GROMACS .gro file of C-alpha atoms in nm:
model
  316
    1MET     CA    1   0.139  12.141   9.359
    2PHE     CA    2  -0.230  12.286   9.374
    3ARG     CA    3  -0.142  12.507   9.641
    4ARG     CA    4   0.100  12.685   9.381
    5LEU     CA    5  -0.139  12.678   9.137
    6LEU     CA    6  -0.436  12.826   9.368
    7ALA     CA    7  -0.166  13.106   9.442
    8ALA     CA    8  -0.225  13.241   9.106
    9PHE     CA    9  -0.582  13.318   9.166
   10ARG     CA   10  -0.549  13.485   9.511
   11PRO     CA   11  -0.613  13.851   9.539
   12ARG     CA   12  -0.298  14.075   9.494
   13LYS     CA   13  -0.201  14.305   9.695
   14PRO     CA   14  -0.167  14.681   9.551
   15ALA     CA   15   0.190  14.748   9.422
   16LEU     CA   16   0.428  14.870   9.641
   17PRO     CA   17   0.753  15.105   9.559
   18ALA     CA   18   1.055  14.893   9.463
   19PRO     CA   19   1.256  14.819   9.841
   20ALA     CA   20   1.591  14.952   9.899
   21THR     CA   21   1.950  14.854   9.721
   22HIS     CA   22   1.916  14.522   9.929
   23ASP     CA   23   1.668  14.407   9.656
   24ALA     CA   24   1.887  14.377   9.343
   25ILE     CA   25   1.821  14.292   8.951
   26ALA     CA   26   2.077  14.074   8.741
   27ALA     CA   27   2.203  14.228   8.449
   28TYR     CA   28   2.454  14.162   8.209
   29ASP     CA   29   2.801  14.382   8.112
   30GLU     CA   30   2.937  14.401   7.781
   31HIS     CA   31   3.146  14.057   7.822
   32GLY     CA   32   2.839  13.862   7.933
   33ARG     CA   33   2.900  13.868   8.283
   34GLN     CA   34   2.628  13.894   8.516
   35VAL     CA   35   2.650  14.198   8.778
   36MET     CA   36   2.396  14.264   9.030
   37MET     CA   37   2.220  14.596   9.014
   38PRO     CA   38   1.967  14.768   9.293
   39ARG     CA   39   1.618  14.800   9.166
   40ALA     CA   40   1.632  15.189   9.109
   41GLU     CA   41   1.935  15.182   8.902
   42TRP     CA   42   1.829  14.900   8.697
   43ARG     CA   43   1.486  15.074   8.613
   44ASP     CA   44   1.674  15.393   8.514
   45THR     CA   45   1.983  15.281   8.357
   46VAL     CA   46   1.827  14.963   8.155
   47LEU     CA   47   1.475  14.936   8.160
   48HIS     CA   48   1.362  15.284   8.043
   49PRO     CA   49   1.619  15.288   7.752
   50GLN     CA   50   1.511  14.970   7.636
   51LEU     CA   51   1.141  15.044   7.637
   52LYS     CA   52   1.274  15.409   7.480
   53LEU     CA   53   1.484  15.202   7.204
   54HIS     CA   54   1.180  14.940   7.131
   55TRP     CA   55   0.923  15.208   7.132
   56ASN     CA   56   0.862  15.137   6.755
   57SER     CA   57   0.926  14.767   6.733
   58PRO     CA   58   0.653  14.533   6.889
   59ASP     CA   59   0.813  14.226   6.896
   60ALA     CA   60   1.107  14.356   7.099
   61LEU     CA   61   0.875  14.599   7.299
   62TYR     CA   62   0.656  14.294   7.402
   63ALA     CA   63   0.970  14.072   7.517
   64THR     CA   64   1.081  14.398   7.729
   65ILE     CA   65   0.736  14.437   7.886
   66MET     CA   66   0.725  14.064   7.976
   67SER     CA   67   1.069  14.022   8.135
   68ALA     CA   68   0.999  14.349   8.332
   69LEU     CA   69   0.705  14.202   8.465
   70SER     CA   70   0.866  13.883   8.596
   71ASP     CA   71   1.063  14.130   8.807
   72GLY     CA   72   0.798  14.308   8.942
   73PHE     CA   73   0.795  14.613   8.728
   74ALA     CA   74   0.438  14.643   8.647
   75PRO     CA   75   0.334  15.016   8.739
   76GLU     CA   76   0.669  15.117   8.501
   77LEU     CA   77   0.506  14.948   8.212
   78MET     CA   78   0.163  15.087   8.188
   79THR     CA   79   0.263  15.362   7.924
   80ALA     CA   80   0.474  15.101   7.720
   81ALA     CA   81   0.165  14.833   7.743
   82ALA     CA   82  -0.059  15.054   7.583
   83ARG     CA   83   0.194  15.166   7.327
   84LEU     CA   84   0.223  14.811   7.221
   85VAL     CA   85  -0.172  14.778   7.192
   86GLU     CA   86  -0.110  15.076   6.916
   87ILE     CA   87   0.183  14.951   6.706
   88ASP     CA   88   0.148  14.574   6.736
   89GLY     CA   89   0.013  14.320   6.477
   90LEU     CA   90  -0.068  14.056   6.693
   91PRO     CA   91  -0.358  14.203   6.872
   92GLU     CA   92  -0.423  13.915   7.116
   93ARG     CA   93  -0.050  13.939   7.243
   94SER     CA   94  -0.099  14.331   7.290
   95HIS     CA   95  -0.416  14.313   7.467
   96VAL     CA   96  -0.310  14.031   7.689
   97ALA     CA   97   0.005  14.198   7.789
   98HIS     CA   98  -0.184  14.531   7.852
   99GLY     CA   99  -0.435  14.359   8.086
  100ILE     CA  100  -0.158  14.161   8.284
  101VAL     CA  101   0.040  14.489   8.345
  102LEU     CA  102  -0.271  14.667   8.474
  103LEU     CA  103  -0.399  14.361   8.646
  104GLU     CA  104  -0.029  14.336   8.858
  105SER     CA  105  -0.082  14.704   8.885
  106GLY     CA  106  -0.394  14.666   9.093
  107ARG     CA  107  -0.603  14.848   8.817
  108LEU     CA  108  -0.853  14.564   8.796
  109ASP     CA  109  -1.115  14.811   8.596
  110ASP     CA  110  -0.890  14.896   8.345
  111ALA     CA  111  -0.734  14.551   8.315
  112ASP     CA  112  -1.103  14.443   8.270
  113ALA     CA  113  -1.184  14.698   7.962
  114ALA     CA  114  -0.819  14.618   7.816
  115LEU     CA  115  -0.867  14.245   7.799
  116ARG     CA  116  -1.277  14.264   7.649
  117ALA     CA  117  -1.114  14.516   7.410
  118GLY     CA  118  -0.880  14.232   7.301
  119ILE     CA  119  -1.183  14.000   7.259
  120ARG     CA  120  -1.356  14.271   7.070
  121ALA     CA  121  -1.054  14.261   6.811
  122VAL     CA  122  -1.014  13.908   6.762
  123GLY     CA  123  -1.283  13.714   6.925
  124GLU     CA  124  -1.257  13.507   7.270
  125THR     CA  125  -0.928  13.294   7.323
  126ALA     CA  126  -0.806  13.074   7.617
  127ALA     CA  127  -0.538  13.376   7.717
  128LEU     CA  128  -0.778  13.635   7.728
  129LEU     CA  129  -1.028  13.485   7.920
  130THR     CA  130  -0.786  13.331   8.156
  131ASN     CA  131  -0.698  13.655   8.211
  132LEU     CA  132  -1.017  13.791   8.258
  133ALA     CA  133  -1.078  13.511   8.511
  134LYS     CA  134  -0.796  13.641   8.682
  135VAL     CA  135  -0.963  13.960   8.729
  136ALA     CA  136  -1.301  13.804   8.832
  137HIS     CA  137  -1.077  13.630   9.105
  138ASP     CA  138  -0.963  13.913   9.246
  139ARG     CA  139  -1.291  14.085   9.268
  140GLY     CA  140  -1.394  13.790   9.476
  141ILE     CA  141  -1.642  13.653   9.203
  142ALA     CA  142  -1.612  13.290   9.211
  143ALA     CA  143  -1.840  13.194   8.968
  144ALA     CA  144  -1.745  13.421   8.732
  145THR     CA  145  -1.358  13.297   8.745
  146SER     CA  146  -1.474  12.917   8.713
  147ASP     CA  147  -1.663  13.003   8.411
  148LEU     CA  148  -1.413  13.209   8.220
  149LEU     CA  149  -1.164  12.931   8.290
  150ARG     CA  150  -1.381  12.657   8.195
  151ARG     CA  151  -1.459  12.816   7.861
  152ALA     CA  152  -1.086  12.919   7.826
  153VAL     CA  153  -1.019  12.545   7.852
  154ARG     CA  154  -1.288  12.443   7.600
  155LEU     CA  155  -1.122  12.681   7.361
  156ASP     CA  156  -0.776  12.532   7.387
  157PRO     CA  157  -0.757  12.250   7.612
  158ASN     CA  158  -0.376  12.251   7.634
  159PHE     CA  159  -0.338  12.614   7.757
  160ASP     CA  160  -0.166  12.568   8.077
  161HIS     CA  161  -0.279  12.862   8.282
  162ALA     CA  162  -0.631  12.807   8.207
  163LEU     CA  163  -0.629  12.414   8.267
  164ASN     CA  164  -0.419  12.429   8.576
  165GLY     CA  165  -0.676  12.729   8.721
  166TRP     CA  166  -0.954  12.560   8.650
  167LEU     CA  167  -0.837  12.221   8.809
  168ALA     CA  168  -0.716  12.407   9.115
  169ILE     CA  169  -1.059  12.569   9.128
  170GLU     CA  170  -1.261  12.250   9.123
  171ARG     CA  171  -1.025  12.089   9.356
  172GLU     CA  172  -1.082  12.345   9.609
  173ARG     CA  173  -1.459  12.340   9.521
  174ALA     CA  174  -1.518  11.973   9.531
  175GLY     CA  175  -1.209  11.792   9.659
  176GLU     CA  176  -1.040  11.516   9.487
  177ALA     CA  177  -1.336  11.370   9.329
  178GLY     CA  178  -1.424  11.721   9.176
  179PHE     CA  179  -1.080  11.744   9.039
  180LEU     CA  180  -1.072  11.389   8.881
  181ALA     CA  181  -1.390  11.474   8.723
  182ALA     CA  182  -1.292  11.789   8.577
  183LEU     CA  183  -0.938  11.654   8.451
  184ARG     CA  184  -1.132  11.338   8.294
  185ASP     CA  185  -1.399  11.582   8.112
  186VAL     CA  186  -1.087  11.796   7.961
  187CYS     CA  187  -0.888  11.472   7.844
  188GLY     CA  188  -1.189  11.389   7.651
  189LEU     CA  189  -1.165  11.716   7.467
  190PRO     CA  190  -1.047  11.716   7.104
  191GLY     CA  191  -0.667  11.766   7.072
  192SER     CA  192  -0.617  11.757   7.440
  193TRP     CA  193  -0.274  11.636   7.571
  194ARG     CA  194  -0.181  11.841   7.838
  195ALA     CA  195  -0.463  11.694   8.081
  196GLN     CA  196  -0.382  11.345   8.022
  197LEU     CA  197  -0.039  11.448   8.127
  198VAL     CA  198  -0.168  11.566   8.493
  199LEU     CA  199  -0.375  11.251   8.505
  200ALA     CA  200  -0.038  11.034   8.448
  201ARG     CA  201   0.126  11.244   8.725
  202HIS     CA  202  -0.191  11.161   8.948
  203HIS     CA  203  -0.135  10.775   8.878
  204LEU     CA  204   0.225  10.783   8.918
  205ALA     CA  205   0.168  10.932   9.273
  206ALA     CA  206  -0.077  10.680   9.334
  207GLY     CA  207   0.182  10.412   9.239
  208ASP     CA  208  -0.009  10.302   8.933
  209LEU     CA  209   0.217  10.295   8.678
  210PRO     CA  210   0.064  10.101   8.448
  211ALA     CA  211  -0.253  10.349   8.447
  212ALA     CA  212   0.037  10.652   8.373
  213ARG     CA  213   0.218  10.457   8.116
  214ASP     CA  214  -0.145  10.421   7.929
  215GLN     CA  215  -0.202  10.789   7.947
  216TYR     CA  216   0.150  10.854   7.810
  217THR     CA  217   0.089  10.600   7.523
  218ALA     CA  218  -0.207  10.788   7.411
  219VAL     CA  219  -0.018  11.113   7.418
  220LEU     CA  220   0.252  10.985   7.197
  221ALA     CA  221   0.059  10.834   6.966
  222ALA     CA  222  -0.074  11.197   6.824
  223ALA     CA  223   0.035  11.288   6.533
  224GLU     CA  224   0.169  11.609   6.676
  225VAL     CA  225   0.345  11.559   7.016
  226ASP     CA  226   0.447  11.870   7.207
  227GLY     CA  227   0.811  11.926   7.315
  228GLY     CA  228   0.655  12.082   7.653
  229ALA     CA  229   0.472  11.724   7.650
  230LEU     CA  230   0.785  11.519   7.641
  231MET     CA  231   0.987  11.738   7.879
  232THR     CA  232   0.702  11.714   8.150
  233MET     CA  233   0.684  11.328   8.067
  234ALA     CA  234   1.042  11.276   8.119
  235ALA     CA  235   1.041  11.526   8.437
  236ASP     CA  236   0.741  11.328   8.602
  237LEU     CA  237   0.890  10.973   8.537
  238GLY     CA  238   1.205  11.063   8.656
  239ARG     CA  239   1.063  11.246   9.001
  240HIS     CA  240   0.912  10.902   9.067
  241GLY     CA  241   1.225  10.679   9.009
  242HIS     CA  242   1.104  10.546   8.658
  243THR     CA  243   1.410  10.663   8.451
  244GLY     CA  244   1.440  10.369   8.235
  245LEU     CA  245   1.093  10.463   8.094
  246ILE     CA  246   1.196  10.766   8.010
  247VAL     CA  247   1.438  10.592   7.712
  248THR     CA  248   1.203  10.375   7.621
  249LEU     CA  249   0.881  10.611   7.597
  250VAL     CA  250   1.060  10.962   7.502
  251GLY     CA  251   1.334  10.817   7.329
  252PRO     CA  252   1.210  10.703   6.983
  253VAL     CA  253   0.966  10.988   6.973
  254TYR     CA  254   1.182  11.274   7.052
  255GLU     CA  255   1.350  11.453   6.767
  256PRO     CA  256   1.571  11.802   6.859
  257ALA     CA  257   1.471  11.998   6.563
  258LYS     CA  258   1.099  11.972   6.666
  259HIS     CA  259   1.077  11.953   7.006
  260GLY     CA  260   1.376  12.162   7.136
  261PRO     CA  261   1.670  12.083   7.374
  262GLN     CA  262   1.534  12.112   7.683
  263ALA     CA  263   1.338  11.761   7.640
  264GLY     CA  264   1.666  11.643   7.494
  265PHE     CA  265   1.860  11.703   7.824
  266ASN     CA  266   1.589  11.523   8.026
  267LEU     CA  267   1.661  11.227   7.777
  268LEU     CA  268   2.023  11.264   7.820
  269ARG     CA  269   2.026  11.256   8.190
  270ALA     CA  270   1.800  10.936   8.167
  271CYS     CA  271   2.059  10.767   7.928
  272LEU     CA  272   2.333  10.888   8.221
  273GLU     CA  273   2.140  10.731   8.510
  274THR     CA  274   2.044  10.412   8.326
  275GLU     CA  275   2.425  10.384   8.184
  276ARG     CA  276   2.303  10.374   7.826
  277VAL     CA  277   2.608  10.507   7.707
  278ALA     CA  278   2.553  10.432   7.318
  279GLU     CA  279   2.202  10.591   7.324
  280GLY     CA  280   2.333  10.863   7.508
  281GLU     CA  281   2.628  10.966   7.274
  282ALA     CA  282   2.401  10.892   6.972
  283LEU     CA  283   2.168  11.175   7.120
  284LEU     CA  284   2.461  11.394   7.201
  285ALA     CA  285   2.580  11.402   6.832
  286ARG     CA  286   2.195  11.475   6.727
  287LEU     CA  287   2.163  11.761   6.946
  288ARG     CA  288   2.499  11.946   6.881
  289PRO     CA  289   2.414  12.091   6.510
  290LEU     CA  290   2.095  12.250   6.655
  291ALA     CA  291   2.158  12.337   7.026
  292PRO     CA  292   2.194  12.713   7.101
  293ALA     CA  293   2.517  12.831   7.206
  294PRO     CA  294   2.397  12.864   7.588
  295PHE     CA  295   2.338  12.493   7.600
  296THR     CA  296   2.696  12.413   7.432
  297ARG     CA  297   2.827  12.401   7.800
  298HIS     CA  298   2.568  12.166   7.921
  299LEU     CA  299   2.613  11.917   7.601
  300ASP     CA  300   3.002  11.895   7.667
  301GLU     CA  301   2.928  11.815   8.045
  302PHE     CA  302   2.703  11.504   7.926
  303GLN     CA  303   2.992  11.425   7.667
  304ARG     CA  304   3.212  11.409   7.978
  305ALA     CA  305   3.010  11.216   8.203
  306PHE     CA  306   2.956  10.983   7.930
  307ARG     CA  307   3.323  10.902   7.814
  308GLN     CA  308   3.393  10.854   8.232
  309LEU     CA  309   3.096  10.629   8.215
  310HIS     CA  310   3.225  10.428   7.922
  311GLY     CA  311   3.563  10.390   8.087
  312ASN     CA  312   3.453  10.268   8.400
  313THR     CA  313   3.249  10.000   8.175
  314ALA     CA  314   3.561   9.927   7.992
  315HIS     CA  315   3.781   9.841   8.297
  316ALA     CA  316   3.486   9.660   8.508
   0.00000   0.00000   0.00000
């Protein structure tokens, strides 16, 4: 896992021209059907018109920029990102987006300036400091990278990019002992829960289920449990073969309107695997009125699976 985390802090290569037509982007036609388009065509017929359409709408412009960033179009977004800084009422968001676009385009000095402008506007935040750490890492300044990530974690111990980056660096610097020391340090910060989940994952990998359960119990005892925490907990327990604990630990806490549908899907899968039909069908009834339309098909699949399981049980 931490090799993947460290990849976020490896030096970036300068942006290259988009590959030829074999490199395609998924798009959707007017009927909602997925079509694959060559990158150059998608850039000219989808991305550029979207940027123009949303030029004066900060939320839509931000969403378009971040989506295109994930497809590797950073150099195409520099003007739009600068525009977002001008019009956005959320200066942290716009300066972070601007900094990432510049960073991914290989313009480290400009990225540094954009992120520091964000700090002047709103003060230090975990997101701004974490992206400054990426700039420092790409410049090869290890001490600054570690210091910036440490400060980001202390501002928000649950900001995953900061926490994962700092833990990865500590593990590389000081081995397993350094990783665990850093992890336990973050567990002690006010409001921290993400580090407890990482520590629980460490215990699960070591075969120490009681220690992992203690961490989960502490997270679930908090007044406000994050939906992402429930998702992570369920995924890790399932990965290590403790599906029944997903139902007994996550089930009593999960609220669809509060925690979102994804954690609910993990819980439904656990009910199915442990043949808890009544609990699974009751959860389905709670999820249906709140789940977005794209999730309806998945709920129908669970419904059919529970009915089949119920029928098999009746004839056993």
